């Protein structure tokens, strides 16, 4: 499913953002993943989302401009070897600081899942009920996925229906929410923002270290 998506260029960090239209969807996993149950209806107002994960180049510029202290560049360069690859080894706090500098915010988990689905209804992935190495960068190689033990440059695979790239595989993405295994059972239907408190934050999307389809 492809939709006509309004896009804007965001001057602060040089990103391109897509307008995700308001709507409702069935949030959660119909395939009984424990962390994604029960399936429940969620309604969201419209919002903007970066069309691809933050790149090494974008984060490097943020560090340079703000003098932000980041100490894991050796690990980054091992798995994301140039500026076109997505940024890795960032904490939730690093992600929040980058977003605030860019005059943005992290998406809620509900916003992230709605955007990641790309408008598909009743499907497990943006590609349908299955995903392969032709669709995304997962552990190992095969098909269009030629990157072994590292990320792939952003936009290496086809976008979803909203024009977003890498919503499955490549790198996991931070959401604003605290994590609570029972939250889906009590989440409000309209614009849920996650639990009020917690110990862990939500990560979504899977990465190059995961098995295909995890």
GROMACS .gro file of C-alpha atoms in nm:
model
  214
    1UNK     CA    1   0.000   0.000   0.000
    2UNK     CA    2   0.139   0.337  -0.102
    3UNK     CA    3  -0.003   0.671   0.006
    4UNK     CA    4   0.066   1.026  -0.101
    5UNK     CA    5   0.275   1.161   0.184
    6UNK     CA    6   0.351   1.526   0.250
    7UNK     CA    7   0.721   1.576   0.323
    8UNK     CA    8   0.915   1.871   0.459
    9UNK     CA    9   1.284   1.954   0.493
   10UNK     CA   10   1.383   2.029   0.853
   11UNK     CA   11   1.653   2.296   0.863
   12UNK     CA   12   1.787   2.238   1.216
   13UNK     CA   13   1.935   1.895   1.150
   14UNK     CA   14   1.905   1.868   0.772
   15UNK     CA   15   1.649   1.588   0.788
   16UNK     CA   16   1.347   1.517   0.574
   17UNK     CA   17   1.022   1.447   0.756
   18UNK     CA   18   0.697   1.287   0.643
   19UNK     CA   19   0.351   1.382   0.765
   20UNK     CA   20   0.185   1.073   0.910
   21UNK     CA   21  -0.193   1.121   0.879
   22UNK     CA   22  -0.427   1.089   1.173
   23UNK     CA   23  -0.615   0.764   1.204
   24UNK     CA   24  -0.674   0.451   1.407
   25UNK     CA   25  -0.523   0.103   1.392
   26UNK     CA   26  -0.499  -0.226   1.575
   27UNK     CA   27  -0.182  -0.197   1.782
   28UNK     CA   28   0.000  -0.510   1.892
   29UNK     CA   29   0.097  -0.846   1.748
   30UNK     CA   30  -0.170  -1.079   1.610
   31UNK     CA   31   0.092  -1.354   1.626
   32UNK     CA   32   0.096  -1.360   2.007
   33UNK     CA   33   0.431  -1.200   2.086
   34UNK     CA   34   0.423  -1.153   2.463
   35UNK     CA   35   0.558  -0.798   2.456
   36UNK     CA   36   0.298  -0.691   2.198
   37UNK     CA   37  -0.024  -0.827   2.345
   38UNK     CA   38  -0.311  -0.785   2.366
   39UNK     CA   39  -0.399  -0.631   2.031
   40UNK     CA   40  -0.597  -0.313   2.099
   41UNK     CA   41  -0.741  -0.020   1.905
   42UNK     CA   42  -0.547   0.307   1.910
   43UNK     CA   43  -0.638   0.643   1.759
   44UNK     CA   44  -0.372   0.905   1.684
   45UNK     CA   45  -0.364   1.264   1.566
   46UNK     CA   46  -0.130   1.342   1.279
   47UNK     CA   47   0.242   1.395   1.338
   48UNK     CA   48   0.572   1.421   1.152
   49UNK     CA   49   0.839   1.150   1.144
   50UNK     CA   50   1.192   1.147   1.003
   51UNK     CA   51   1.191   0.944   0.681
   52UNK     CA   52   1.495   0.744   0.793
   53UNK     CA   53   1.690   0.680   1.114
   54UNK     CA   54   1.938   0.946   1.227
   55UNK     CA   55   2.263   0.892   1.040
   56UNK     CA   56   2.618   0.891   1.170
   57UNK     CA   57   2.672   1.214   0.979
   58UNK     CA   58   2.374   1.386   1.139
   59UNK     CA   59   2.474   1.281   1.489
   60UNK     CA   60   2.837   1.374   1.427
   61UNK     CA   61   2.724   1.724   1.328
   62UNK     CA   62   2.514   1.750   1.646
   63UNK     CA   63   2.818   1.655   1.857
   64UNK     CA   64   3.036   1.906   1.673
   65UNK     CA   65   2.790   2.194   1.703
   66UNK     CA   66   2.686   2.137   2.064
   67UNK     CA   67   3.011   1.988   2.205
   68UNK     CA   68   2.799   1.701   2.334
   69UNK     CA   69   3.008   1.432   2.503
   70UNK     CA   70   2.987   1.099   2.320
   71UNK     CA   71   3.256   0.836   2.378
   72UNK     CA   72   3.161   0.533   2.169
   73UNK     CA   73   3.287   0.635   1.826
   74UNK     CA   74   3.516   0.330   1.795
   75UNK     CA   75   3.216   0.100   1.828
   76UNK     CA   76   3.009   0.314   1.594
   77UNK     CA   77   3.274   0.302   1.322
   78UNK     CA   78   3.300  -0.076   1.348
   79UNK     CA   79   2.931  -0.132   1.271
   80UNK     CA   80   2.830   0.191   1.093
   81UNK     CA   81   3.146   0.271   0.895
   82UNK     CA   82   3.051   0.599   0.726
   83UNK     CA   83   2.819   0.897   0.754
   84UNK     CA   84   2.544   0.740   0.539
   85UNK     CA   85   2.484   0.460   0.790
   86UNK     CA   86   2.241   0.492   1.082
   87UNK     CA   87   2.378   0.601   1.417
   88UNK     CA   88   2.429   0.319   1.670
   89UNK     CA   89   2.532   0.277   2.035
   90UNK     CA   90   2.329   0.576   2.150
   91UNK     CA   91   2.148   0.566   2.482
   92UNK     CA   92   1.789   0.681   2.523
   93UNK     CA   93   1.927   1.001   2.678
   94UNK     CA   94   2.155   1.058   2.378
   95UNK     CA   95   1.854   1.021   2.150
   96UNK     CA   96   1.648   1.265   2.356
   97UNK     CA   97   1.927   1.523   2.355
   98UNK     CA   98   1.965   1.495   1.979
   99UNK     CA   99   1.589   1.528   1.929
  100UNK     CA  100   1.567   1.836   2.152
  101UNK     CA  101   1.856   1.996   1.967
  102UNK     CA  102   1.669   1.928   1.644
  103UNK     CA  103   1.354   2.088   1.795
  104UNK     CA  104   1.178   1.753   1.782
  105UNK     CA  105   1.086   1.474   2.022
  106UNK     CA  106   1.099   1.097   2.022
  107UNK     CA  107   0.781   0.931   1.895
  108UNK     CA  108   0.556   0.747   2.134
  109UNK     CA  109   0.551   0.371   2.085
  110UNK     CA  110   0.201   0.398   1.939
  111UNK     CA  111   0.313   0.664   1.691
  112UNK     CA  112   0.617   0.458   1.598
  113UNK     CA  113   0.417   0.140   1.529
  114UNK     CA  114   0.147   0.325   1.336
  115UNK     CA  115   0.407   0.497   1.118
  116UNK     CA  116   0.615   0.180   1.078
  117UNK     CA  117   0.317  -0.016   0.947
  118UNK     CA  118   0.294   0.228   0.659
  119UNK     CA  119  -0.083   0.207   0.633
  120UNK     CA  120  -0.105  -0.172   0.609
  121UNK     CA  121  -0.393  -0.328   0.800
  122UNK     CA  122  -0.382  -0.669   0.968
  123UNK     CA  123  -0.024  -0.744   0.861
  124UNK     CA  124   0.272  -0.823   1.084
  125UNK     CA  125   0.531  -0.617   0.894
  126UNK     CA  126   0.529  -0.318   0.657
  127UNK     CA  127   0.606  -0.576   0.387
  128UNK     CA  128   0.312  -0.803   0.476
  129UNK     CA  129   0.311  -1.105   0.704
  130UNK     CA  130   0.666  -1.196   0.609
  131UNK     CA  131   0.995  -1.009   0.583
  132UNK     CA  132   1.315  -1.125   0.414
  133UNK     CA  133   1.670  -1.014   0.337
  134UNK     CA  134   1.525  -0.849   0.026
  135UNK     CA  135   1.326  -0.616   0.252
  136UNK     CA  136   1.564  -0.528   0.535
  137UNK     CA  137   1.906  -0.575   0.694
  138UNK     CA  138   1.898  -0.861   0.942
  139UNK     CA  139   2.161  -1.098   1.084
  140UNK     CA  140   2.357  -1.270   0.808
  141UNK     CA  141   2.321  -1.193   0.440
  142UNK     CA  142   2.104  -1.290   0.144
  143UNK     CA  143   1.902  -1.134  -0.134
  144UNK     CA  144   1.952  -0.758  -0.138
  145UNK     CA  145   2.105  -0.768   0.211
  146UNK     CA  146   2.482  -0.777   0.153
  147UNK     CA  147   2.591  -0.622   0.484
  148UNK     CA  148   2.733  -0.877   0.727
  149UNK     CA  149   2.770  -0.784   1.096
  150UNK     CA  150   2.706  -0.417   1.031
  151UNK     CA  151   2.433  -0.172   0.944
  152UNK     CA  152   2.338  -0.083   0.589
  153UNK     CA  153   2.328   0.276   0.463
  154UNK     CA  154   1.988   0.434   0.524
  155UNK     CA  155   1.743   0.403   0.233
  156UNK     CA  156   1.912   0.084   0.106
  157UNK     CA  157   1.575  -0.093   0.094
  158UNK     CA  158   1.232   0.010  -0.031
  159UNK     CA  159   1.029   0.246   0.191
  160UNK     CA  160   0.695   0.159   0.348
  161UNK     CA  161   0.362   0.305   0.244
  162UNK     CA  162   0.431   0.635   0.423
  163UNK     CA  163   0.770   0.674   0.258
  164UNK     CA  164   0.967   0.573   0.570
  165UNK     CA  165   1.283   0.364   0.549
  166UNK     CA  166   1.427   0.099   0.782
  167UNK     CA  167   1.121   0.054   1.002
  168UNK     CA  168   1.216  -0.314   1.019
  169UNK     CA  169   1.574  -0.435   1.056
  170UNK     CA  170   1.897  -0.235   1.034
  171UNK     CA  171   1.878  -0.058   1.373
  172UNK     CA  172   1.638  -0.058   1.666
  173UNK     CA  173   1.479   0.279   1.737
  174UNK     CA  174   1.410   0.448   2.069
  175UNK     CA  175   1.058   0.555   2.162
  176UNK     CA  176   0.960   0.806   2.429
  177UNK     CA  177   0.768   0.555   2.642
  178UNK     CA  178   0.862   0.374   2.957
  179UNK     CA  179   0.831  -0.003   2.913
  180UNK     CA  180   0.564  -0.197   3.103
  181UNK     CA  181   0.473  -0.552   2.995
  182UNK     CA  182   0.113  -0.492   3.110
  183UNK     CA  183   0.063  -0.147   2.958
  184UNK     CA  184  -0.130  -0.267   2.651
  185UNK     CA  185  -0.401  -0.402   2.881
  186UNK     CA  186  -0.473  -0.058   3.027
  187UNK     CA  187  -0.357   0.191   2.761
  188UNK     CA  188  -0.602   0.467   2.663
  189UNK     CA  189  -0.739   0.445   2.312
  190UNK     CA  190  -0.660   0.803   2.211
  191UNK     CA  191  -0.297   0.914   2.172
  192UNK     CA  192  -0.142   0.685   2.437
  193UNK     CA  193   0.187   0.813   2.575
  194UNK     CA  194   0.306   0.512   2.770
  195UNK     CA  195   0.332   0.444   3.145
  196UNK     CA  196   0.398   0.733   3.383
  197UNK     CA  197   0.708   0.567   3.528
  198UNK     CA  198   0.931   0.268   3.473
  199UNK     CA  199   1.286   0.134   3.467
  200UNK     CA  200   1.336   0.065   3.095
  201UNK     CA  201   1.248   0.252   2.777
  202UNK     CA  202   1.087   0.108   2.464
  203UNK     CA  203   1.298   0.001   2.165
  204UNK     CA  204   1.128  -0.101   1.840
  205UNK     CA  205   1.209  -0.219   1.491
  206UNK     CA  206   1.471  -0.493   1.513
  207UNK     CA  207   1.831  -0.464   1.393
  208UNK     CA  208   2.114  -0.616   1.193
  209UNK     CA  209   2.187  -0.841   1.494
  210UNK     CA  210   1.840  -1.004   1.491
  211UNK     CA  211   1.723  -1.310   1.301
  212UNK     CA  212   1.501  -1.234   1.001
  213UNK     CA  213   1.151  -1.152   1.118
  214UNK     CA  214   1.229  -1.117   1.490
   0.00000   0.00000   0.00000
